[in-house]
Short mmCIF file of C-alpha atoms in Angstrom, two decimals:
data_model
loop_
_atom_site.label_atom_id
_atom_site.label_comp_id
_atom_site.label_asym_id
_atom_site.label_seq_id
_atom_site.Cartn_x
_atom_site.Cartn_y
_atom_site.Cartn_z
CA MET A 254 -30.95 -4.03 31.67
CA SER A 255 -32.28 -5.79 28.57
CA ALA A 256 -30.22 -8.02 26.30
CA ALA A 257 -30.28 -5.37 23.59
CA ALA A 258 -28.93 -2.78 26.05
CA ILE A 259 -26.08 -5.14 26.95
CA PHE A 260 -25.24 -5.51 23.25
CA LEU A 261 -25.26 -1.72 22.94
CA VAL A 262 -22.68 -1.41 25.70
CA VAL A 263 -20.54 -4.20 24.23
CA ASN A 264 -20.66 -2.65 20.75
CA PHE A 265 -19.69 0.70 22.20
CA PHE A 266 -16.52 -0.72 23.72
CA ILE A 267 -15.72 -2.69 20.56
CA GLY A 268 -15.95 0.50 18.55
CA LEU A 269 -13.76 2.36 21.04
CA CYS A 270 -11.11 -0.37 20.95
CA PHE A 271 -10.91 -0.34 17.15
CA SER A 272 -10.82 3.46 17.17
CA ALA A 273 -7.85 3.40 19.55
CA VAL A 274 -6.05 0.78 17.46
CA PHE A 275 -6.39 2.83 14.26
CA ALA A 276 -5.15 5.91 16.11
CA VAL A 277 -2.01 3.96 17.01
CA VAL A 278 -1.68 2.58 13.46
CA SER A 279 -1.74 6.14 12.11
CA ILE A 280 1.61 6.74 13.82
CA TYR A 281 3.32 4.00 11.80
CA SER A 282 1.38 3.86 8.54
CA ARG A 283 2.14 5.97 5.49
CA TRP A 284 -1.68 6.22 5.24
CA ARG A 285 -1.84 8.41 8.33
CA SER A 286 -4.89 10.36 7.16
CA VAL A 287 -6.70 7.13 6.27
CA ALA A 288 -6.04 5.56 9.67
CA LEU A 289 -7.21 8.74 11.40
CA LEU A 290 -10.40 8.78 9.31
CA PHE A 291 -11.04 5.16 10.30
CA SER A 292 -10.33 5.98 13.95
CA ALA A 293 -12.65 8.99 13.93
CA GLY A 294 -15.36 7.11 12.03
CA LEU A 295 -15.40 4.19 14.45
CA PHE A 296 -15.31 6.48 17.47
CA ILE A 297 -18.24 8.59 16.24
CA ALA A 298 -20.21 5.52 15.15
CA SER A 299 -19.72 3.94 18.57
CA LEU A 300 -21.41 6.92 20.17
CA THR A 301 -24.69 5.74 18.71
CA MET A 302 -24.69 2.95 21.29
CA LEU A 303 -24.77 5.49 24.13
CA SER A 304 -27.33 7.53 22.25
CA GLU A 305 -29.58 4.51 21.92
CA LEU A 306 -29.42 4.06 25.69
CA GLY A 307 -30.37 7.70 26.01
CA VAL A 308 -33.35 7.09 23.74
CA ALA A 309 -34.44 4.21 25.95
CA TYR A 310 -33.97 5.77 29.35
CA ALA A 311 -33.82 9.56 29.00
CA GLU A 312 -36.81 11.71 29.78
CA HIS A 313 -36.68 13.42 26.38
CA PRO A 314 -35.63 10.79 23.80
CA GLY A 315 -35.96 13.03 20.69
CA PRO A 316 -32.44 14.57 20.69
CA TRP A 317 -30.93 11.23 21.62
CA ALA A 318 -32.69 9.56 18.69
CA MET A 319 -31.31 12.14 16.27
CA ALA A 320 -27.83 11.73 17.76
CA ALA A 321 -28.10 7.95 17.43
CA TYR A 322 -28.94 8.17 13.74
CA GLY A 323 -26.50 10.96 12.92
CA SER A 324 -23.53 9.39 14.69
CA VAL A 325 -23.84 6.15 12.72
CA LEU A 326 -24.22 8.04 9.46
CA ALA A 327 -21.28 10.35 10.20
CA GLY A 328 -19.11 7.39 11.17
CA LEU A 329 -19.97 5.55 7.96
CA VAL A 330 -19.24 8.63 5.86
CA LEU A 331 -15.81 8.96 7.47
CA LEU A 332 -15.11 5.28 6.86
CA HIS A 333 -16.18 5.69 3.23
CA TRP A 334 -13.92 8.71 2.96
CA GLY A 335 -10.97 6.78 4.35
CA VAL A 336 -11.58 3.85 2.01
CA SER A 337 -11.74 6.23 -0.95
CA VAL A 338 -8.41 7.84 -0.04
CA LEU A 339 -6.79 4.45 0.56
CA TYR A 340 -7.90 3.15 -2.85
CA ASP A 341 -7.28 6.42 -4.70
CA ARG A 342 -10.92 7.00 -5.53
CA PRO A 343 -12.54 10.46 -5.67
CA PHE A 344 -14.35 11.56 -2.53
CA PRO A 345 -14.26 15.35 -2.13
CA LYS A 346 -15.11 16.96 1.19
CA TRP A 347 -18.25 18.57 -0.19
CA PHE A 348 -19.49 15.12 -1.19
CA ALA A 349 -18.94 13.84 2.34
CA MET A 350 -20.97 16.72 3.72
CA ALA A 351 -23.68 16.31 1.07
CA THR A 352 -23.95 12.59 1.84
CA PHE A 353 -24.39 13.28 5.53
CA LEU A 354 -26.98 16.00 4.97
CA PHE A 355 -28.92 13.79 2.56
CA GLY A 356 -29.03 11.01 5.15
CA MET A 357 -30.22 13.37 7.86
CA MET A 358 -32.97 14.62 5.53
CA ALA A 359 -34.03 11.00 5.05
CA TYR A 360 -34.17 10.67 8.83
CA THR A 361 -36.51 13.64 9.11
CA VAL A 362 -38.78 11.84 6.65
CA VAL A 363 -38.70 8.77 8.87
CA LEU A 364 -39.93 10.78 11.85
CA ASP A 365 -43.24 11.39 10.08
CA LEU A 366 -43.75 7.75 9.11
CA PRO A 367 -45.56 5.21 11.26
CA ARG A 368 -43.01 2.78 12.72
CA SER A 369 -45.36 -0.10 11.98
CA TRP A 370 -45.23 0.60 8.21
CA TRP A 371 -43.25 -2.09 6.35
CA GLY A 372 -41.15 0.49 4.49
CA TYR A 373 -40.07 2.29 7.66
CA GLY A 374 -36.87 0.27 8.06
CA PHE A 375 -35.85 0.72 4.42
CA VAL A 376 -36.14 4.49 4.60
CA TYR A 377 -34.27 4.48 7.92
CA GLN A 378 -31.51 2.06 6.92
CA GLY A 379 -31.28 3.11 3.26
CA PRO A 380 -28.65 5.88 3.67
CA TYR A 381 -26.50 3.55 5.78
CA ALA A 382 -26.62 0.90 3.08
CA LEU A 383 -25.93 3.40 0.32
CA VAL A 384 -22.81 4.80 1.98
CA THR A 385 -21.37 1.37 2.83
CA LEU A 386 -22.08 -0.17 -0.57
CA SER A 387 -20.53 2.89 -2.23
CA ALA A 388 -17.37 2.26 -0.20
CA ALA A 389 -17.38 -1.35 -1.39
CA MET A 390 -17.78 -0.19 -4.98
CA ASN A 391 -14.73 2.06 -4.62
CA VAL A 392 -12.67 -0.93 -3.55
CA PHE A 393 -13.93 -3.02 -6.48
CA LEU A 394 -13.17 -0.23 -8.96
CA SER A 395 -9.67 0.49 -7.65
CA GLU A 396 -6.48 -0.76 -9.27
CA ARG A 397 -5.54 -2.74 -6.19
CA ARG A 398 -6.38 -6.38 -6.73
CA THR A 399 -4.87 -8.33 -3.85
CA MET A 400 -6.83 -11.04 -2.08
CA MET A 401 -7.10 -8.85 1.02
CA ASP A 402 -8.56 -5.99 -1.02
CA ARG A 403 -11.17 -8.29 -2.51
CA ALA A 404 -11.97 -9.67 0.93
CA LEU A 405 -12.46 -6.14 2.28
CA ALA A 406 -14.83 -5.32 -0.59
CA ILE A 407 -16.88 -8.44 0.13
CA VAL A 408 -17.09 -7.61 3.85
CA LEU A 409 -18.22 -4.09 2.98
CA VAL A 410 -20.90 -5.51 0.67
CA LEU A 411 -22.09 -7.76 3.47
CA SER A 412 -22.07 -4.83 5.87
CA GLY A 413 -24.07 -2.68 3.45
CA GLY A 414 -26.46 -5.54 2.78
CA HIS A 415 -27.01 -6.15 6.46
CA PHE A 416 -28.69 -2.75 6.76
CA LEU A 417 -31.26 -3.90 4.22
CA VAL A 418 -31.64 -7.19 6.09
CA LYS A 419 -32.32 -5.25 9.28
CA ALA A 420 -34.91 -3.21 7.41
CA ALA A 421 -36.67 -6.42 6.43
CA LEU A 422 -36.46 -7.72 10.00
CA ALA A 423 -37.94 -4.48 11.25
CA ALA A 424 -40.89 -5.01 8.94
CA VAL A 425 -41.37 -8.56 10.23
CA LEU A 426 -40.57 -8.18 13.94
CA GLY A 427 -41.36 -4.51 14.45
CA PRO A 428 -38.88 -1.88 15.70
CA GLY A 429 -41.09 -0.90 18.62
CA SER A 430 -44.02 1.47 18.73
CA THR A 431 -41.78 4.36 19.85
CA PRO A 432 -38.02 5.02 19.76
CA SER A 433 -37.89 4.37 23.50
CA ALA A 434 -39.47 0.94 23.03
CA TYR A 435 -36.78 -0.17 20.53
CA VAL A 436 -34.32 -1.40 23.14
CA SER A 437 -36.90 -3.82 24.58
CA THR A 438 -37.76 -5.53 21.28
CA ASN A 439 -36.51 -8.83 19.87
CA TYR A 440 -35.59 -6.89 16.77
CA ALA A 441 -33.13 -4.80 18.80
CA VAL A 442 -31.39 -7.92 20.14
CA ILE A 443 -30.98 -9.39 16.67
CA SER A 444 -29.97 -6.04 15.15
CA GLN A 445 -27.29 -5.31 17.72
CA SER A 446 -25.89 -8.86 17.65
CA ILE A 447 -25.48 -8.63 13.87
CA THR A 448 -23.92 -5.21 14.27
CA ALA A 449 -21.39 -6.58 16.77
CA VAL A 450 -20.24 -9.22 14.30
CA LEU A 451 -19.94 -6.76 11.43
CA ILE A 452 -18.12 -4.12 13.48
CA VAL A 453 -15.49 -6.73 14.28
CA ALA A 454 -15.38 -8.00 10.68
CA VAL A 455 -15.06 -4.57 9.06
CA GLY A 456 -12.65 -3.33 11.72
CA LEU A 457 -10.40 -6.37 11.35
CA MET A 458 -10.40 -6.17 7.55
CA LEU A 459 -9.53 -2.47 7.51
CA LEU A 460 -6.85 -3.11 10.11
CA ALA A 461 -5.46 -6.02 8.08
CA VAL A 462 -5.21 -3.91 4.92
CA LEU A 463 -3.30 -1.15 6.72
CA THR A 464 -1.13 -3.62 8.64
CA LEU A 465 -0.13 -5.46 5.45
CA ASP A 466 0.72 -2.11 3.91
CA ILE A 467 2.95 -1.28 6.89
CA MET A 468 4.63 -4.67 6.58
CA ALA A 469 5.20 -4.14 2.85
CA VAL A 470 6.76 -0.74 3.48
CA GLU A 471 9.02 -2.11 6.21
CA ARG A 472 9.98 -5.07 4.03
CA GLY A 473 10.85 -2.63 1.25
CA ARG A 474 13.01 -0.62 3.63
CA ALA A 475 14.78 -3.78 4.75
CA GLU A 476 15.58 -4.58 1.10
CA ARG A 477 16.69 -1.05 0.19
CA ASP A 478 19.99 0.72 0.56
CA SER A 479 19.33 4.02 2.29
CA LEU A 480 22.34 5.83 0.81
CA SER A 481 21.83 5.16 -2.91
CA GLY A 482 18.07 4.63 -2.79
CA LEU A 483 18.53 1.36 -4.71
CA ALA A 484 17.82 -2.20 -3.65
CA ASN A 485 20.45 -3.81 -1.45
CA ARG A 486 21.95 -7.19 -2.35
CA GLY A 487 19.08 -9.21 -0.86
CA GLY A 488 16.41 -7.00 -2.40
CA PHE A 489 18.20 -7.04 -5.76
CA GLU A 490 18.44 -10.82 -5.88
CA LYS A 491 14.76 -11.24 -4.97
CA ALA A 492 13.70 -8.70 -7.59
CA VAL A 493 15.80 -10.47 -10.25
CA LYS A 494 14.15 -13.80 -9.44
CA ARG A 495 10.71 -12.21 -9.80
CA ALA A 496 11.68 -10.56 -13.09
CA VAL A 497 13.05 -13.80 -14.54
CA SER A 498 9.90 -15.71 -13.61
CA ARG A 499 7.65 -13.32 -15.53
CA PRO A 500 6.65 -14.12 -19.11
CA GLY A 501 8.78 -12.47 -21.78
CA ASN A 502 11.12 -13.12 -24.66
CA GLY A 503 13.56 -14.97 -22.42
CA GLN A 504 16.51 -12.68 -23.21
CA HIS A 505 17.93 -11.01 -20.13
CA ALA A 506 21.22 -9.41 -19.24
CA VAL A 507 23.01 -8.02 -16.23
CA ILE A 508 25.50 -5.19 -15.83
CA MET A 509 27.92 -5.18 -12.92
CA CYS A 510 29.61 -1.88 -12.09
CA ASP A 511 32.38 -0.84 -9.78
CA LEU A 512 33.34 2.79 -9.19
CA ASP A 513 37.04 3.15 -9.93
CA HIS A 514 39.54 4.05 -7.20
CA PHE A 515 36.73 4.64 -4.73
CA LYS A 516 39.01 4.10 -1.72
CA SER A 517 41.22 6.93 -2.90
CA ILE A 518 38.15 9.20 -3.14
CA ASN A 519 37.37 8.45 0.51
CA ASP A 520 41.02 8.90 1.53
CA THR A 521 41.47 12.14 -0.42
CA TYR A 522 38.18 13.92 0.09
CA GLY A 523 36.65 12.14 3.08
CA HIS A 524 33.93 9.55 3.49
CA HIS A 525 31.17 12.18 3.29
CA VAL A 526 32.29 12.93 -0.28
CA GLY A 527 32.34 9.20 -1.01
CA ASP A 528 28.77 8.98 0.25
CA MET A 529 27.77 11.85 -2.04
CA VAL A 530 29.34 10.06 -5.01
CA ILE A 531 27.32 6.95 -4.15
CA GLU A 532 24.16 9.07 -4.00
CA ARG A 533 24.88 10.74 -7.34
CA PHE A 534 25.61 7.44 -9.05
CA GLY A 535 22.37 6.03 -7.65
CA GLU A 536 20.54 9.04 -9.11
CA LEU A 537 22.24 8.40 -12.46
CA LEU A 538 21.05 4.79 -12.48
CA ARG A 539 17.46 5.70 -11.56
CA SER A 540 17.24 8.46 -14.16
CA SER A 541 18.83 6.42 -16.95
CA ALA A 542 17.48 2.89 -16.47
CA PRO A 543 14.61 1.74 -18.67
CA GLN A 544 11.27 0.82 -17.16
CA GLY A 545 11.35 -2.62 -15.57
CA ALA A 546 15.08 -2.61 -14.89
CA VAL A 547 16.20 -3.89 -11.47
CA LEU A 548 18.77 -1.64 -9.81
CA GLY A 549 20.87 -2.52 -6.81
CA ARG A 550 23.85 -1.51 -4.72
CA ILE A 551 25.31 -4.89 -3.87
CA GLY A 552 28.52 -3.78 -2.17
CA GLY A 553 30.36 -0.70 -0.98
CA GLU A 554 30.99 0.83 -4.41
CA GLU A 555 29.61 -2.06 -6.48
CA PHE A 556 26.30 -1.82 -8.31
CA ALA A 557 24.23 -4.06 -10.54
CA VAL A 558 21.58 -3.51 -13.19
CA PHE A 559 19.39 -6.34 -14.43
CA LEU A 560 17.67 -5.70 -17.76
CA PRO A 561 14.73 -8.07 -18.34
CA ASN A 562 13.74 -8.85 -21.93
CA ALA A 563 16.88 -7.20 -23.26
CA THR A 564 19.68 -8.63 -25.41
CA VAL A 565 23.28 -8.44 -24.33
CA GLU A 566 23.88 -5.95 -27.15
CA VAL A 567 21.29 -3.60 -25.64
CA ALA A 568 22.89 -4.08 -22.21
CA VAL A 569 26.31 -3.17 -23.61
CA LEU A 570 24.95 0.01 -25.14
CA PHE A 571 23.31 0.95 -21.85
CA ALA A 572 26.53 0.19 -19.96
CA GLN A 573 28.42 2.47 -22.35
CA ALA A 574 25.90 5.24 -21.65
CA LEU A 575 26.32 4.70 -17.91
CA ARG A 576 30.11 4.81 -18.25
CA ALA A 577 29.88 8.14 -20.06
CA GLY A 578 27.35 9.46 -17.53
CA THR A 579 29.61 8.48 -14.63
CA THR A 580 32.39 10.74 -15.89
CA THR A 581 29.99 13.71 -15.67
CA ILE A 582 29.43 13.30 -11.92
CA SER A 583 30.70 16.38 -10.13
CA LEU A 584 30.36 17.96 -6.72
CA ALA A 585 30.29 21.67 -6.00
CA GLY A 586 33.60 22.95 -4.66
CA LEU A 587 35.56 19.89 -5.78
CA PRO A 588 36.74 20.60 -9.34
CA THR A 589 39.52 18.02 -9.10
CA LEU A 590 37.16 15.15 -8.31
CA LYS A 591 37.02 12.67 -11.18
CA VAL A 592 34.62 9.74 -11.07
CA THR A 593 34.78 6.80 -13.46
CA GLY A 594 33.38 3.31 -13.44
CA SER A 595 34.17 -0.11 -14.85
CA PHE A 596 31.38 -2.30 -16.20
CA GLY A 597 30.95 -5.99 -16.87
CA VAL A 598 28.05 -7.27 -18.97
CA ALA A 599 26.73 -10.83 -19.28
CA PRO A 600 23.61 -12.43 -20.79
CA LEU A 601 21.33 -14.91 -19.06
CA ALA A 602 21.71 -18.16 -20.96
CA ALA A 603 18.83 -19.99 -19.27
CA ARG A 604 16.17 -19.08 -16.71
CA ASP A 605 17.75 -21.21 -13.99
CA GLU A 606 21.30 -19.93 -14.53
CA THR A 607 21.22 -16.54 -12.82
CA GLU A 608 24.22 -17.44 -10.65
CA GLN A 609 26.22 -18.29 -13.77
CA MET A 610 25.18 -14.96 -15.28
CA PHE A 611 26.39 -13.06 -12.21
CA ARG A 612 29.70 -14.95 -12.20
CA GLN A 613 30.29 -14.13 -15.85
CA ALA A 614 29.43 -10.47 -15.29
CA ASP A 615 31.83 -10.38 -12.32
CA MET A 616 34.57 -11.85 -14.49
CA ALA A 617 33.85 -9.27 -17.17
CA LEU A 618 33.96 -6.51 -14.56
CA TYR A 619 37.30 -7.79 -13.29
CA GLU A 620 38.64 -7.80 -16.83
CA ALA A 621 37.46 -4.21 -17.35
CA LYS A 622 39.33 -3.12 -14.22
CA ARG A 623 42.42 -5.16 -15.12
CA SER A 624 42.43 -3.62 -18.58
CA GLY A 625 42.70 -0.08 -17.28
CA ARG A 626 39.28 0.78 -15.79
CA ASN A 627 36.70 3.24 -17.12
CA ARG A 628 35.54 0.76 -19.72
CA VAL A 629 32.93 -1.88 -20.54
CA CYS A 630 33.75 -5.54 -20.95
CA GLN A 631 31.32 -8.16 -22.23
CA ALA A 632 31.15 -11.84 -21.32
CA GLU A 633 30.02 -13.95 -24.25
CA GLN A 634 28.42 -17.36 -23.77
CA GLN A 635 29.93 -20.28 -25.66
CA GLN A 636 27.73 -23.20 -26.58
CA ALA A 637 30.11 -26.05 -25.66
CA PRO A 638 31.70 -26.37 -23.27
CA ARG A 639 29.66 -24.04 -21.03
CA GLN A 640 32.28 -21.39 -20.35
CA SER A 641 32.63 -17.77 -21.19
CA HIS A 642 35.25 -15.63 -22.81
CA LEU A 643 35.69 -11.93 -22.27
CA ARG A 644 35.61 -9.22 -24.88
CA PRO A 645 36.36 -5.55 -24.25
CA VAL A 646 33.92 -3.36 -26.13
CA ASN A 647 35.76 -0.04 -25.89
#
């Protein structure tokens, strides 16, 4: 067996391994269809390796040659399709089919060209390059701008460019006088060795993008309260730190909220009703909060809202709206259920004083509950000494 034939076998198994990995990833990724497209694309593309062996050793190489070309093209089209879906770029099914048919038409043109002609490789490899470079362009044009996304685009550009490099090498070294002679040429050894490297590079980059996405989703789940749909305490605190670090007018405020007499709701109606109240209050926060607000459930019945680039006066008005909205929470079949909330509001005096802000808001919340509940209390910052006093606002 020639060196090129060995590379063909190796590349076949590399493609199969990546195909299997993406099939497994599809079980865990929210991009299930994308992972399956990648898996199918790599599996079909790997079949070209067996087809090339058929071209070299079969009695009738014609069908094998067509299968070798078509399998690579079909695999690349599926990969392009998956990339387009992943990066929210248009790629309708009819376009996938049209791309494949166009490439196969180009292949029929190649059959009538002398293999010794310098342009033979460019006509042969051109559709491959076009599909791959189009996939790279979709990544570049997408709204995703992470370092991994840029790295994937670069690898796709290199992969698309390598088809043109192979076309040039075919012109210099010669692809063999017949399809059967290809596997015995120096060009075949170089071509398949480059292909092996790029299969691994593209496969690893696609896998990395999907894996990072899975990790981000799992990290988001770990920082989210499943009952209310809001961030939990850890997720809330991290989101507040990110919000404070962003450029803005420097005025921020926080609202702390505690649902009144929540234990009595659980004792009177049952914990399932208490859970439903938590869910409804979470819905109220999500539907009412302005864009950019950080929402969290930081305790059993305790919630927090961080309003970036907002004055304490705006936060008080929003807290009043939340207080009024809380009284409208109702559950079917429970006309006697009454839900109210107490709210404490505090401004952020300085970027590095978030803990002080939370303490002041907690004190304001305590004052609201001590003063009779179902009300908003504001903590006002004094200049010197650095303390706060509390002021009911209703």
